Coordinates of N, CA and C in Angstrom, one line a residue:
X1 N -23.8 -10.0 -17.7 CA -22.6 -9.2 -17.4 C -21.6 -10.1 -16.7
X2 N -20.3 -9.9 -17.0 CA -19.3 -10.7 -16.5 C -19.1 -10.4 -15.0
X3 N -18.9 -11.4 -14.2 CA -18.6 -11.2 -12.8 C -17.1 -11.2 -12.6
X4 N -16.7 -10.2 -11.7 CA -15.3 -10.0 -11.5 C -15.0 -10.5 -10.0
X5 N -13.7 -11.0 -9.8 CA -13.3 -11.4 -8.5 C -12.4 -10.4 -7.9
X6 N -12.6 -10.2 -6.6 CA -11.7 -9.3 -5.8 C -10.4 -10.1 -5.5
X7 N -9.3 -9.5 -5.8 CA -8.0 -10.2 -5.6 C -7.6 -10.2 -4.1
X8 N -8.4 -9.5 -3.3 CA -8.1 -9.5 -1.8 C -8.8 -10.7 -1.2
X9 N -10.2 -10.8 -1.3 CA -11.0 -11.8 -0.6 C -11.6 -12.9 -1.5
X10 N -11.6 -12.6 -2.9 CA -12.1 -13.6 -3.8 C -13.6 -13.5 -4.1
X11 N -14.3 -12.5 -3.5 CA -15.7 -12.3 -3.7 C -16.0 -12.0 -5.1
X12 N -17.0 -12.6 -5.7 CA -17.3 -12.3 -7.1 C -18.5 -11.4 -7.2
X13 N -18.4 -10.4 -8.0 CA -19.5 -9.4 -8.2 C -19.5 -8.8 -9.6
X14 N -20.6 -8.3 -10.0 CA -20.7 -7.7 -11.4 C -19.9 -6.4 -11.5
X15 N -20.1 -5.5 -10.5 CA -19.5 -4.2 -10.5 C -18.9 -3.9 -9.2
X16 N -17.8 -3.1 -9.1 CA -17.3 -2.6 -7.9 C -18.0 -1.3 -7.6
X17 N -18.5 -1.0 -6.4 CA -19.1 0.2 -6.1 C -18.2 1.4 -6.3
X18 N -18.7 2.4 -7.0 CA -17.9 3.7 -7.1 C -18.7 4.8 -6.6
X19 N -18.0 5.8 -6.1 CA -18.7 7.0 -5.5 C -17.6 8.1 -5.5
X20 N -18.1 9.4 -5.3 CA -17.2 10.5 -5.2 C -16.4 10.4 -3.9
X21 N -15.1 10.6 -4.0 CA -14.2 10.5 -2.8 C -13.8 11.8 -2.3
X22 N -13.6 12.7 -3.2 CA -13.2 14.1 -2.8 C -14.3 15.1 -3.0
X23 N -14.3 16.1 -2.2 CA -15.4 17.1 -2.4 C -15.1 18.0 -3.6
X24 N -16.2 18.7 -4.0 CA -16.1 19.6 -5.1 C -15.0 20.7 -4.8
X25 N -15.0 21.1 -3.5 CA -14.1 22.1 -3.1 C -12.6 21.7 -3.3
X26 N -12.4 20.4 -2.8 CA -11.0 19.9 -2.9 C -10.6 19.7 -4.4
X27 N -11.5 19.3 -5.2 CA -11.2 19.1 -6.6 C -10.9 20.5 -7.3
X28 N -11.6 21.5 -6.8 CA -11.3 22.9 -7.3 C -9.9 23.3 -6.8
X29 N -9.6 23.1 -5.6 CA -8.3 23.5 -5.0 C -7.2 22.8 -5.7
X30 N -7.4 21.5 -6.0 CA -6.4 20.7 -6.7 C -6.3 20.9 -8.1
X31 N -7.3 21.7 -8.6 CA -7.4 22.0 -10.0 C -7.5 20.8 -10.9
X32 N -8.3 19.9 -10.5 CA -8.5 18.6 -11.2 C -9.5 18.8 -12.4
X33 N -9.1 18.3 -13.5 CA -10.0 18.3 -14.7 C -11.0 17.2 -14.4
X34 N -12.2 17.3 -15.0 CA -13.2 16.3 -14.8 C -12.7 14.8 -15.0
X35 N -11.9 14.6 -16.0 CA -11.4 13.2 -16.2 C -10.4 12.8 -15.1
X36 N -9.6 13.7 -14.6 CA -8.7 13.4 -13.6 C -9.4 13.1 -12.3
X37 N -10.5 13.9 -12.0 CA -11.3 13.6 -10.8 C -12.0 12.3 -10.9
X38 N -12.5 12.0 -12.1 CA -13.2 10.7 -12.3 C -12.3 9.5 -12.0
X39 N -11.0 9.7 -12.5 CA -10.0 8.6 -12.3 C -9.7 8.5 -10.8
X40 N -9.5 9.6 -10.1 CA -9.2 9.6 -8.7 C -10.3 8.9 -7.9
X41 N -11.6 9.3 -8.2 CA -12.7 8.8 -7.6 C -12.8 7.2 -7.8
X42 N -12.5 6.8 -9.1 CA -12.6 5.4 -9.4 C -11.5 4.6 -8.6
X43 N -10.3 5.2 -8.6 CA -9.2 4.5 -7.9 C -9.5 4.4 -6.4
X44 N -10.0 5.4 -5.8 CA -10.1 5.4 -4.4 C -11.4 4.8 -3.9
X45 N -12.3 4.5 -4.8 CA -13.6 3.8 -4.4 C -13.5 2.5 -5.2
X46 N -14.4 2.2 -6.1 CA -14.5 0.9 -6.8 C -14.3 -0.2 -5.8
X47 N -15.2 -0.2 -4.7 CA -15.0 -1.1 -3.6 C -15.6 -2.4 -3.8
X48 N -15.0 -3.4 -3.2 CA -15.5 -4.8 -3.1 C -16.7 -4.7 -2.1
X49 N -17.8 -5.4 -2.5 CA -19.0 -5.4 -1.6 C -18.7 -6.2 -0.3
X50 N -17.8 -7.1 -0.4 CA -17.5 -8.0 0.8 C -16.4 -7.4 1.7
X51 N -15.2 -7.1 1.2 CA -14.1 -6.7 2.1 C -14.0 -5.1 2.1
X52 N -14.6 -4.4 1.1 CA -14.5 -3.0 1.1 C -13.2 -2.4 0.5
X53 N -12.3 -3.3 0.0 CA -11.1 -2.8 -0.6 C -11.3 -2.0 -1.9
X54 N -10.6 -0.9 -2.0 CA -10.6 0.0 -3.1 C -9.8 -0.6 -4.3
X55 N -10.0 0.0 -5.4 CA -9.2 -0.3 -6.6 C -7.7 -0.2 -6.3
X56 N -7.3 0.9 -5.6 CA -5.9 1.1 -5.3 C -5.4 0.0 -4.5
X57 N -6.1 -0.4 -3.4 CA -5.7 -1.5 -2.6 C -5.6 -2.8 -3.3
X58 N -6.6 -3.0 -4.2 CA -6.5 -4.3 -5.0 C -5.3 -4.3 -6.0
X59 N -5.0 -3.1 -6.5 CA -3.9 -3.0 -7.5 C -2.5 -3.3 -6.7
X60 N -2.4 -2.7 -5.5 CA -1.2 -3.0 -4.7 C -1.1 -4.5 -4.4
X61 N -2.2 -5.1 -4.0 CA -2.3 -6.5 -3.7 C -1.9 -7.3 -4.9
X62 N -2.4 -7.0 -6.0 CA -2.1 -7.7 -7.3 C -0.6 -7.6 -7.6
X63 N 0.0 -6.4 -7.4 CA 1.5 -6.2 -7.6 C 2.3 -7.1 -6.7
X64 N 1.8 -7.2 -5.4 CA 2.5 -8.1 -4.5 C 2.4 -9.5 -4.9
X65 N 1.2 -10.0 -5.2 CA 1.0 -11.4 -5.5 C 1.8 -11.7 -6.8
X66 N 1.8 -10.9 -7.8 CA 2.5 -11.2 -9.0 C 4.1 -11.1 -8.8
X67 N 4.5 -10.4 -7.8 CA 5.9 -10.3 -7.5 C 6.5 -11.5 -6.8
X68 N 5.6 -12.3 -6.3 CA 6.0 -13.5 -5.5 C 5.3 -14.8 -6.1
X69 N 5.7 -15.2 -7.3 CA 5.1 -16.3 -8.0 C 5.2 -17.6 -7.2
X70 N 6.3 -17.7 -6.4 CA 6.5 -18.9 -5.6 C 5.4 -19.2 -4.6
X71 N 4.7 -18.1 -4.2 CA 3.6 -18.2 -3.2 C 2.4 -19.0 -3.8
X72 N 2.3 -19.0 -5.1 CA 1.2 -19.6 -5.9 C -0.2 -19.1 -5.3
X73 N -0.2 -17.9 -4.9 CA -1.4 -17.3 -4.3 C -2.3 -16.7 -5.4
X74 N -3.5 -16.9 -5.3 CA -4.5 -16.3 -6.2 C -5.1 -15.0 -5.5
X75 N -5.2 -15.1 -4.1 CA -5.8 -14.0 -3.3 C -4.8 -13.4 -2.4
X76 N -5.0 -12.2 -2.0 CA -4.0 -11.5 -1.1 C -4.1 -12.2 0.3
X77 N -5.3 -12.6 0.7 CA -5.4 -13.3 2.0 C -4.5 -14.5 2.0
X78 N -4.4 -15.3 0.9 CA -3.6 -16.4 0.8 C -2.1 -16.0 0.9
X79 N -1.8 -14.9 0.2 CA -0.4 -14.4 0.1 C 0.1 -14.0 1.5
X80 N -0.8 -13.4 2.3 CA -0.4 -12.9 3.7 C -0.1 -14.2 4.5
X81 N -0.9 -15.2 4.4 CA -0.7 -16.4 5.1 C 0.6 -17.1 4.7
X82 N 0.9 -17.1 3.4 CA 2.2 -17.6 2.9 C 3.3 -16.8 3.4
X83 N 3.2 -15.5 3.4 CA 4.3 -14.6 3.8 C 4.6 -14.9 5.3
X84 N 3.6 -15.1 6.1 CA 3.8 -15.4 7.5 C 4.5 -16.7 7.7
X85 N 4.1 -17.7 7.0 CA 4.8 -19.0 7.1 C 6.3 -18.9 6.6
X86 N 6.5 -18.1 5.6 CA 7.9 -17.9 5.1 C 8.7 -17.0 6.0
X87 N 8.1 -16.3 6.9 CA 8.8 -15.4 7.8 C 9.2 -14.1 7.1
X88 N 8.5 -13.7 6.1 CA 8.8 -12.4 5.4 C 8.7 -11.2 6.3
X89 N 9.7 -10.4 6.3 CA 9.6 -9.1 7.1 C 9.1 -8.0 6.1
X90 N 8.1 -7.3 6.6 CA 7.4 -6.3 5.8 C 7.4 -5.0 6.5
X91 N 7.9 -3.9 5.8 CA 7.8 -2.6 6.3 C 6.6 -1.9 5.6
X92 N 5.6 -1.5 6.3 CA 4.5 -0.8 5.8 C 4.6 0.6 6.3
X93 N 5.1 1.5 5.4 CA 5.3 2.9 5.7 C 4.1 3.7 5.3
X94 N 3.4 4.1 6.3 CA 2.1 4.8 6.1 C 1.1 3.7 5.8
X95 N -0.1 3.7 6.3 CA -1.1 2.7 6.1 C -1.3 2.6 4.6
X96 N -1.3 1.3 4.1 CA -1.6 1.1 2.7 C -3.1 0.8 2.6
X97 N -3.9 1.7 2.9 CA -5.3 1.6 2.7 C -5.9 0.4 3.5
X98 N -6.8 -0.2 2.9 CA -7.5 -1.4 3.5 C -6.6 -2.6 3.6
X99 N -5.4 -2.5 3.0 CA -4.5 -3.7 3.1 C -3.9 -3.8 4.5
X100 N -3.9 -2.7 5.2 CA -3.2 -2.6 6.5 C -3.7 -3.8 7.4
X101 N -5.0 -4.0 7.5 CA -5.6 -5.0 8.4 C -5.1 -6.4 8.0
X102 N -4.9 -6.6 6.7 CA -4.4 -7.9 6.3 C -2.9 -8.0 6.6
X103 N -2.1 -7.0 6.2 CA -0.7 -7.0 6.5 C -0.4 -7.2 8.0
X104 N -1.2 -6.6 8.8 CA -1.0 -6.7 10.3 C -1.1 -8.1 10.8
X105 N -1.7 -9.0 10.0 CA -1.9 -10.4 10.5 C -0.5 -11.1 10.4
X106 N 0.4 -10.6 9.7 CA 1.8 -11.2 9.6 C 2.6 -10.6 10.8
X107 N 3.0 -11.5 11.7 CA 3.7 -11.0 12.9 C 5.0 -10.2 12.6
X108 N 5.5 -10.4 11.4 CA 6.8 -9.7 11.0 C 6.5 -8.4 10.2
X109 N 5.3 -7.9 10.2 CA 5.0 -6.6 9.5 C 5.2 -5.5 10.6
X110 N 6.0 -4.5 10.2 CA 6.2 -3.3 11.0 C 5.5 -2.2 10.3
X111 N 4.6 -1.5 11.0 CA 3.9 -0.4 10.4 C 4.4 0.9 11.1
X112 N 4.6 1.9 10.3 CA 4.9 3.3 10.8 C 4.0 4.2 10.0
X113 N 3.8 5.4 10.6 CA 3.0 6.4 10.0 C 3.8 7.6 9.7
X114 N 3.6 8.2 8.5 CA 4.4 9.4 8.1 C 3.6 10.6 8.3
X115 N 4.1 11.5 9.2 CA 3.4 12.8 9.5 C 1.9 12.7 9.7
X116 N 1.6 12.2 10.9 CA 0.1 12.3 11.2 C -0.3 13.7 11.2
X117 N -1.5 14.0 10.8 CA -2.0 15.3 10.6 C -2.4 16.0 11.9
X118 N -2.8 15.2 12.9 CA -3.3 15.8 14.1 C -2.7 15.1 15.3
X119 N -2.7 15.8 16.4 CA -2.1 15.2 17.7 C -2.9 14.0 18.1
X120 N -4.2 14.0 17.9 CA -5.1 12.9 18.2 C -4.7 11.7 17.4
X121 N -4.4 11.8 16.1 CA -3.9 10.7 15.3 C -2.6 10.2 15.8
X122 N -1.7 11.1 16.1 CA -0.4 10.7 16.6 C -0.5 9.8 17.9
X123 N -1.3 10.3 18.9 CA -1.5 9.6 20.1 C -2.2 8.3 19.9
X124 N -3.2 8.2 19.0 CA -3.9 7.0 18.7 C -2.9 5.9 18.1
X125 N -2.0 6.4 17.2 CA -1.1 5.5 16.7 C -0.1 5.0 17.7
X126 N 0.4 5.9 18.6 CA 1.3 5.4 19.6 C 0.7 4.4 20.5
X127 N -0.6 4.6 20.9 CA -1.3 3.6 21.7 C -1.4 2.2 21.0
X128 N -1.5 2.2 19.7 CA -1.5 1.0 18.9 C -0.1 0.4 18.7
X129 N 0.9 1.1 19.1 CA 2.3 0.7 18.9 C 2.9 1.1 17.6
X130 N 2.2 2.0 16.9 CA 2.7 2.4 15.6 C 3.4 3.7 15.8
X131 N 4.7 3.7 15.3 CA 5.5 4.9 15.5 C 5.5 5.8 14.3
X132 N 5.8 7.1 14.5 CA 5.9 8.1 13.5 C 7.3 8.0 12.9
X133 N 7.4 7.9 11.6 CA 8.7 7.9 10.9 C 8.8 8.9 9.8
X134 N 9.9 9.5 9.6 CA 10.2 10.4 8.5 C 10.8 9.5 7.4
X135 N 10.1 9.3 6.3 CA 10.5 8.4 5.3 C 11.9 8.8 4.7
X136 N 12.3 10.0 4.9 CA 13.7 10.4 4.4 C 14.8 10.1 5.4
X137 N 14.4 9.7 6.6 CA 15.3 9.3 7.7 C 14.8 8.2 8.5
X138 N 14.6 7.0 7.9 CA 14.0 5.9 8.6 C 14.9 5.3 9.7
X139 N 14.3 4.9 10.8 CA 15.1 4.4 12.0 C 15.4 2.9 11.9
X140 N 14.9 2.2 10.9 CA 15.2 0.8 10.7 C 16.6 0.5 10.3
X141 N 17.1 -0.7 10.7 CA 18.5 -1.0 10.3 C 18.5 -1.3 8.8
X142 N 19.7 -1.1 8.2 CA 19.8 -1.4 6.8 C 19.6 -2.9 6.5
X143 N 19.1 -3.1 5.3 CA 18.9 -4.5 4.8 C 18.1 -5.4 5.8
X144 N 17.0 -4.8 6.3 CA 16.2 -5.6 7.3 C 14.8 -6.1 6.8
X145 N 14.4 -5.7 5.6 CA 13.0 -6.1 5.2 C 13.1 -6.8 3.9
X146 N 12.2 -7.8 3.7 CA 12.0 -8.5 2.5 C 11.1 -7.7 1.5
X147 N 10.2 -6.9 2.1 CA 9.2 -6.1 1.3 C 9.0 -4.7 2.0
X148 N 9.1 -3.7 1.2 CA 8.8 -2.3 1.7 C 7.6 -1.8 0.9
X149 N 6.6 -1.4 1.6 CA 5.4 -0.9 1.0 C 5.1 0.5 1.5
X150 N 4.7 1.4 0.6 CA 4.1 2.7 1.0 C 3.1 3.1 -0.1
X151 N 2.1 3.9 0.3 CA 1.1 4.3 -0.7 C 0.7 5.8 -0.3
X152 N 0.7 6.6 -1.3 CA 0.3 8.0 -1.1 C 1.2 8.8 -0.1
X153 N 2.5 8.5 -0.2 CA 3.4 9.2 0.7 C 4.3 10.1 -0.1
X154 N 4.8 9.7 -1.3 CA 5.9 10.5 -2.0 C 5.4 11.9 -2.4
X155 N 4.1 12.1 -2.6 CA 3.7 13.4 -3.0 C 3.7 14.4 -1.9
X156 N 3.9 13.9 -0.6 CA 4.0 14.7 0.6 C 5.5 15.0 1.0
X157 N 6.4 14.4 0.3 CA 7.8 14.5 0.7 C 8.6 15.4 -0.2
X158 N 9.3 16.3 0.4 CA 10.1 17.3 -0.4 C 11.2 16.7 -1.2
X159 N 11.9 15.7 -0.6 CA 13.0 15.1 -1.3 C 12.7 13.6 -1.6
X160 N 12.0 13.4 -2.7 CA 11.6 12.0 -3.0 C 12.8 11.1 -3.3
X161 N 13.8 11.6 -3.9 CA 15.0 10.7 -4.1 C 15.6 10.2 -2.8
X162 N 15.6 11.1 -1.8 CA 16.1 10.6 -0.5 C 15.2 9.6 0.2
X163 N 13.9 9.8 0.0 CA 12.9 8.9 0.5 C 13.1 7.5 -0.1
X164 N 13.2 7.5 -1.4 CA 13.4 6.2 -2.1 C 14.7 5.6 -1.8
X165 N 15.7 6.4 -1.6 CA 17.0 5.8 -1.2 C 16.9 5.2 0.2
X166 N 16.1 5.8 1.1 CA 15.9 5.2 2.4 C 15.2 3.9 2.3
X167 N 14.2 3.8 1.5 CA 13.5 2.5 1.2 C 14.4 1.5 0.7
X168 N 15.2 1.8 -0.2 CA 16.2 0.9 -0.8 C 17.2 0.5 0.3
X169 N 17.6 1.4 1.2 CA 18.6 1.1 2.3 C 18.0 0.0 3.2
X170 N 16.7 0.1 3.6 CA 16.2 -0.9 4.5 C 15.7 -2.2 3.9
X171 N 15.8 -2.3 2.6 CA 15.4 -3.4 1.8 C 16.5 -4.4 1.7
X172 N 16.3 -5.7 1.9 CA 17.3 -6.7 1.7 C 17.7 -6.7 0.3
X173 N 19.0 -7.0 -0.1 CA 19.4 -7.0 -1.5 C 18.6 -7.9 -2.3
X174 N 18.2 -7.4 -3.5 CA 17.5 -8.2 -4.4 C 16.0 -8.4 -4.2
X175 N 15.4 -7.7 -3.2 CA 14.0 -7.8 -2.9 C 13.2 -6.6 -3.3
X176 N 12.0 -6.5 -2.9 CA 11.0 -5.6 -3.6 C 10.6 -4.4 -2.7
X177 N 10.4 -3.3 -3.4 CA 9.7 -2.1 -2.8 C 8.5 -1.9 -3.7
X178 N 7.3 -1.7 -3.1 CA 6.1 -1.4 -3.9 C 5.5 -0.2 -3.3
X179 N 5.1 0.7 -4.2 CA 4.4 1.9 -3.7 C 3.4 2.4 -4.7
X180 N 2.3 3.0 -4.1 CA 1.3 3.6 -4.9 C 1.5 5.1 -4.9
X181 N 1.3 5.7 -6.1 CA 1.4 7.2 -6.2 C 0.1 7.8 -6.6
X182 N 0.0 9.1 -6.4 CA -1.2 9.9 -6.7 C -1.4 9.8 -8.3
X183 N -0.4 9.5 -9.0 CA -0.5 9.5 -10.5 C -1.2 8.2 -10.9
X184 N -1.9 7.6 -10.0 CA -2.7 6.4 -10.3 C -2.0 5.3 -10.9
X185 N -0.9 5.0 -10.3 CA -0.1 3.8 -10.8 C 0.5 3.1 -9.6
X186 N 0.9 1.9 -9.8 CA 1.6 1.2 -8.7 C 2.9 0.9 -9.3
X187 N 4.0 1.2 -8.5 CA 5.3 0.9 -8.9 C 5.9 -0.2 -8.2
X188 N 6.5 -1.1 -8.9 CA 7.3 -2.2 -8.3 C 8.7 -2.0 -8.6
X189 N 9.5 -1.8 -7.6 CA 11.0 -1.6 -7.9 C 11.7 -2.7 -7.2
X190 N 12.7 -3.2 -7.9 CA 13.5 -4.3 -7.4 C 14.8 -3.7 -6.9
X191 N 15.3 -4.3 -5.8 CA 16.6 -3.8 -5.3 C 17.7 -4.3 -6.3
X192 N 18.0 -5.6 -6.2 CA 19.0 -6.2 -7.1 C 18.5 -7.4 -7.9
X193 N 17.3 -7.6 -7.9 CA 16.7 -8.8 -8.6 C 15.4 -9.1 -8.1
X194 N 14.9 -10.3 -8.4 CA 13.5 -10.7 -8.1 C 13.6 -11.7 -6.9
X195 N 12.6 -11.7 -6.1 CA 12.6 -12.7 -5.0 C 12.5 -14.1 -5.5
X196 N 13.1 -15.0 -4.9 CA 13.1 -16.4 -5.4 C 13.4 -17.4 -4.4

């Protein structure tokens, strides 16, 4: 059997662990067909044995690495180190899964959380210095980030066009916004061109 490498940490393994992520009750409420549920479970699990990153996190990392060919990075851990040396400013709007701990290693990564579900979560985030942001009315200055990331946010926003316009507003001209959506895809959108 072919061994696969994790794009986050480089660990080689034959299979990535998969398991059910959502309950039967939630699948019923969401009215997921068996194939949709299997896809959701695969995307949100399929974890690396070493770093624990899911398929979704690895797909976002892959999109980032491929969007910055100058970094010559093969692994996300290398890319984060490169981004720190380059002084890239990164807006992580809502935790991007397991990538958060890696992104946080860059001193110029700013993390915000969109609509914490509980008061406990809001307080915990404030204690960590993470503020709550409305993605349709971001408090960041215009043209202030080299990379804007968010994952699993747009499906919770009433006005997605406004949210995306805000992401574009805080992005430096010509640079990238990357986001994951519930539709099981990773989108890479360029402001006015590619980084270089």
